[in-house]
XYZ file of C-alpha atoms in Angstrom:
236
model
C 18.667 20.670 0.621
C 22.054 20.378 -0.047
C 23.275 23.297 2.704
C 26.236 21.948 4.845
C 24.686 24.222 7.391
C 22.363 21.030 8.402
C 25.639 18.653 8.209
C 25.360 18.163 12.132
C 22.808 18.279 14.759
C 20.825 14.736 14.586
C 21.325 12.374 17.221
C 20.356 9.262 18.438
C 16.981 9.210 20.438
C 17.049 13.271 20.586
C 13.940 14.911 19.782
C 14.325 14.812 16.210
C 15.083 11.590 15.882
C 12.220 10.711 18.140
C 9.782 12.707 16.030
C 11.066 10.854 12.690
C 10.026 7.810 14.214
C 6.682 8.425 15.476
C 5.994 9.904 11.905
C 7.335 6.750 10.142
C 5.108 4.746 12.503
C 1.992 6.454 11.584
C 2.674 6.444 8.092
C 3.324 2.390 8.482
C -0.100 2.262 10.372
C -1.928 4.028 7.644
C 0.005 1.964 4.613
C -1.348 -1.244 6.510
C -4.869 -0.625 6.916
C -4.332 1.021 2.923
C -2.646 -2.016 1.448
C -5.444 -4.821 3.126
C -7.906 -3.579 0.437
C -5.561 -4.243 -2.426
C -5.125 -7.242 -4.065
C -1.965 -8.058 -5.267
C -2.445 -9.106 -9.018
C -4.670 -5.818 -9.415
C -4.060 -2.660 -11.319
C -3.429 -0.539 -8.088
C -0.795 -2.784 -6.837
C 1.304 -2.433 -9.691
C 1.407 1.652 -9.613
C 2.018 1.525 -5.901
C 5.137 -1.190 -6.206
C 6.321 1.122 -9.398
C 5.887 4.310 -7.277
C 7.922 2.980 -4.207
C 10.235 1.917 -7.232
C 11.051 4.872 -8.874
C 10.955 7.081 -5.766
C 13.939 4.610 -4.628
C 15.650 4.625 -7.404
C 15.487 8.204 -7.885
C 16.450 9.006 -4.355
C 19.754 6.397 -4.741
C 20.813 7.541 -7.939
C 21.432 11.238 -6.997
C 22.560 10.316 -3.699
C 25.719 8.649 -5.595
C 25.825 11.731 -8.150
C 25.522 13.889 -4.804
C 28.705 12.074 -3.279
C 30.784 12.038 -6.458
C 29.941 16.129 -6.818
C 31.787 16.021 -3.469
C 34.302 14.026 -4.536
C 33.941 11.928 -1.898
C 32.984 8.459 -3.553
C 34.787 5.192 -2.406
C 34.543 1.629 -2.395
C 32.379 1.504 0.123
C 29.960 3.424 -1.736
C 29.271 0.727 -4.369
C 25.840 -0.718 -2.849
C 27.154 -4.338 -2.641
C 29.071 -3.423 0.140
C 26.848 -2.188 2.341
C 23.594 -4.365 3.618
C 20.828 -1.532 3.462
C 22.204 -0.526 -0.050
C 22.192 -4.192 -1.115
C 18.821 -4.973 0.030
C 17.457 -1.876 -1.509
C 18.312 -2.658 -4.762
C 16.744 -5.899 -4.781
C 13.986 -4.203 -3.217
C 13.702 -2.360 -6.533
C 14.136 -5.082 -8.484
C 11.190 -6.928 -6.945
C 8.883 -3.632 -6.815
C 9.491 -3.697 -10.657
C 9.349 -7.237 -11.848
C 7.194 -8.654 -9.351
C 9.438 -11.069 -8.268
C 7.823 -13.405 -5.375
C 11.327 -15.230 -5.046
C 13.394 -11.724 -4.562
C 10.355 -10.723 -2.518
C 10.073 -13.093 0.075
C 13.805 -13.370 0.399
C 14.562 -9.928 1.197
C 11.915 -9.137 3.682
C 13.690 -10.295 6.053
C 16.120 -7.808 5.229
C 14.652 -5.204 4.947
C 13.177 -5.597 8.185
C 16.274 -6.346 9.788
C 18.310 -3.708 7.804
C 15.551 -1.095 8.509
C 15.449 -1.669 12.077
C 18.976 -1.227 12.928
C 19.456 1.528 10.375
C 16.404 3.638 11.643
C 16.896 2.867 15.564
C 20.791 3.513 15.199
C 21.227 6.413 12.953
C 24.254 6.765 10.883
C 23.907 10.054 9.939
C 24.421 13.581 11.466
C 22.285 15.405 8.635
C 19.046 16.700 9.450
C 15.948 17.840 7.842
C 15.369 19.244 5.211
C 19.135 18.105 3.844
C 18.900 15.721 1.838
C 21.147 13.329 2.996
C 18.565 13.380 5.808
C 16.112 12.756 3.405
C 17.682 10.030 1.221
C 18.967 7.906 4.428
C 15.566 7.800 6.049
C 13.525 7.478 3.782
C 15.529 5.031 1.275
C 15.317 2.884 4.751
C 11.678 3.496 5.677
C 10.476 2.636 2.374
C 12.228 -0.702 1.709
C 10.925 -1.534 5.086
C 7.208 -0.513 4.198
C 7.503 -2.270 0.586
C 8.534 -5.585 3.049
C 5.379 -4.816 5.110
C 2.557 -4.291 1.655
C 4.148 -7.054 0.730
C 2.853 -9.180 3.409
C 0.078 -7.300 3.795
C -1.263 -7.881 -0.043
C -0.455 -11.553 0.276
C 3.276 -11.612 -2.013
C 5.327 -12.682 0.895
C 4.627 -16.103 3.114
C 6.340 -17.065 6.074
C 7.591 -20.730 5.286
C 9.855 -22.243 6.974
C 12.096 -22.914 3.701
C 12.203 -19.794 2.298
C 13.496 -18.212 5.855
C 16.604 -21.050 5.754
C 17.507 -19.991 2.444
C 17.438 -16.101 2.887
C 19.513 -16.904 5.664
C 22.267 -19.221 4.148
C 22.102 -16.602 1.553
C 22.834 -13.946 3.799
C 25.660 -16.232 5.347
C 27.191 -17.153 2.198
C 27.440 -13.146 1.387
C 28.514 -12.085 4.468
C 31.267 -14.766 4.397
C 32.161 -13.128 0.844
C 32.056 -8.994 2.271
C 34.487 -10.683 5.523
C 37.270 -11.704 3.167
C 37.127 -8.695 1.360
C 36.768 -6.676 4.808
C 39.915 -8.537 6.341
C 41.714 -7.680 2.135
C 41.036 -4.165 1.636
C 40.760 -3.608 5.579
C 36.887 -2.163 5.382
C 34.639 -2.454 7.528
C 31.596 -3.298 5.031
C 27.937 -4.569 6.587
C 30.091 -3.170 9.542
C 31.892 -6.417 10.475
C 34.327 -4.864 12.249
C 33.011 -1.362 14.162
C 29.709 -0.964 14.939
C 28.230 2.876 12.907
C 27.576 3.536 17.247
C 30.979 3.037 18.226
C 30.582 2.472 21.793
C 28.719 -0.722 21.055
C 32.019 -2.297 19.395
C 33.941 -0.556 22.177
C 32.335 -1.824 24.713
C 32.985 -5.499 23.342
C 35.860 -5.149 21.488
C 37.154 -6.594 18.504
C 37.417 -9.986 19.544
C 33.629 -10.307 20.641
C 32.119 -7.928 18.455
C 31.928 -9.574 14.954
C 30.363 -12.910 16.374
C 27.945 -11.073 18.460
C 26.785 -9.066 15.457
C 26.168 -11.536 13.140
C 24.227 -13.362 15.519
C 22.210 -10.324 16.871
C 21.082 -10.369 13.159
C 20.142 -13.813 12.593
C 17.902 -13.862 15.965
C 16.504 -10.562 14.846
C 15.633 -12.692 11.681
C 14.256 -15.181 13.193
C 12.206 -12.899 15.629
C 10.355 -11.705 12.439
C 9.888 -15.306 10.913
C 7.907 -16.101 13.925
C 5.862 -13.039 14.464
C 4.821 -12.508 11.215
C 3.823 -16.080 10.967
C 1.991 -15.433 13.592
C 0.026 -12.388 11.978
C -0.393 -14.779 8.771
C -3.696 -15.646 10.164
C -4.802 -12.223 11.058
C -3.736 -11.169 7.313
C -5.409 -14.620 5.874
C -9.157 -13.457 7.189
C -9.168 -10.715 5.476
């Protein structure tokens, strides 16, 4: 798992890349239809949110004990820098405490976060490394605690609750720029795209605006189609 041999070879919308999807979408599938029979105060709930937990945890932890064997830890590696390593951890935090608040507030997120993370890999690794393993499925699984979630009944779509995740994410994101523009990072990728032809193509000038507001329509895309499936999950 830990061979440099499997440093290189995955790319974006190859075959294996493909295949990791279409896996990932059958497993999401399955957890749906799973989590609609379970309610969320119950016994079962609790050891599936400390399962997806711990496996997190776990996963993150030696990933940073991985990169320091390497000697290759930076600033950037600290996870409130980056927007996927962010929302995992309060991903965790919910998964443990049972936080509603935390909950609601970072499924938007997670699906955002997931969804450009999973769709535009930034990684080379591939299976069975496990950088391969840590990056998709740290990713996949903060995504599919966002979806049981909604599916047991923790997260609602209100109208509220979507303005302040997203003045949250603002505020933040305002925060990681001046630091970006300081220490000359490119953190929540502000300032390069992780597929550089898409900042490339429009340039530094264009880029940064266009980004942040790919991911507040993406955001908002969610708030109304999962508000939509509220009364599909509401029958049940």
């Amino acid at each position: 798992m830990f061979n440099d041999k499997y440093s290189i070879g995955l790319e974006m919308f190859k075959s294996k890349h493909l295949i990791t999807l279409l896996v990932l979408t059958l497993v999401t599938v399955i957890t749906v239809f799973i989590a609609r029979k379970i309610d969320k105060d119950s016994k079962q709930d609790k050891i599936i949110r400390y399962i997806l937990a711990s496996s997190l945890l776990i996963l993150e932890v030696t990933y940073h004990v991985w990169v320091i064997s390497r000697g290759e830890y930076n600033l950037g590696m600290i996870p409130f820098t980056g927007f996927c390593a962010l929302t995992n951890l309060l991903t965790i935090y919910y998964l443990y405490t049972n936080n509603e608040k935390i909950a609601n507030m970072v499924f938007f997120y997670a699906l955002t976060g997931a969804f450009f993370s999973l769709i535009f890999i930034d990684t080379t690794y591939v299976f069975p490394h496990f950088r391969n393993v840590h990056y998709f499925y740290n990713h996949f699984v903060f995504l599919l605690s966002a979806i049981y979630s909604f599916v047991v009944g923790r997260v609602n779509m209100e109208r509220k609750i979507f303005n302040k995740s997203t003045l949250y994410l603002i505020t933040y994101t305002l925060i990681i720029l001046i630091f970006d523009l300081i220490l000359k990072e490119n953190w929540f990728y502000l300032f390069e795209s992780p597929v550089k032809e898409i900042s490339d193509f429009f340039g530094k000038v264009l880029y940064t605006p266009l980004w942040l507001l790919a991911i507040y329509l993406l955001m908002n895309i969610w708030y109304f189609l999962f508000k939509f499936l509220t009364k599909f999950r509401d029958k049940k």
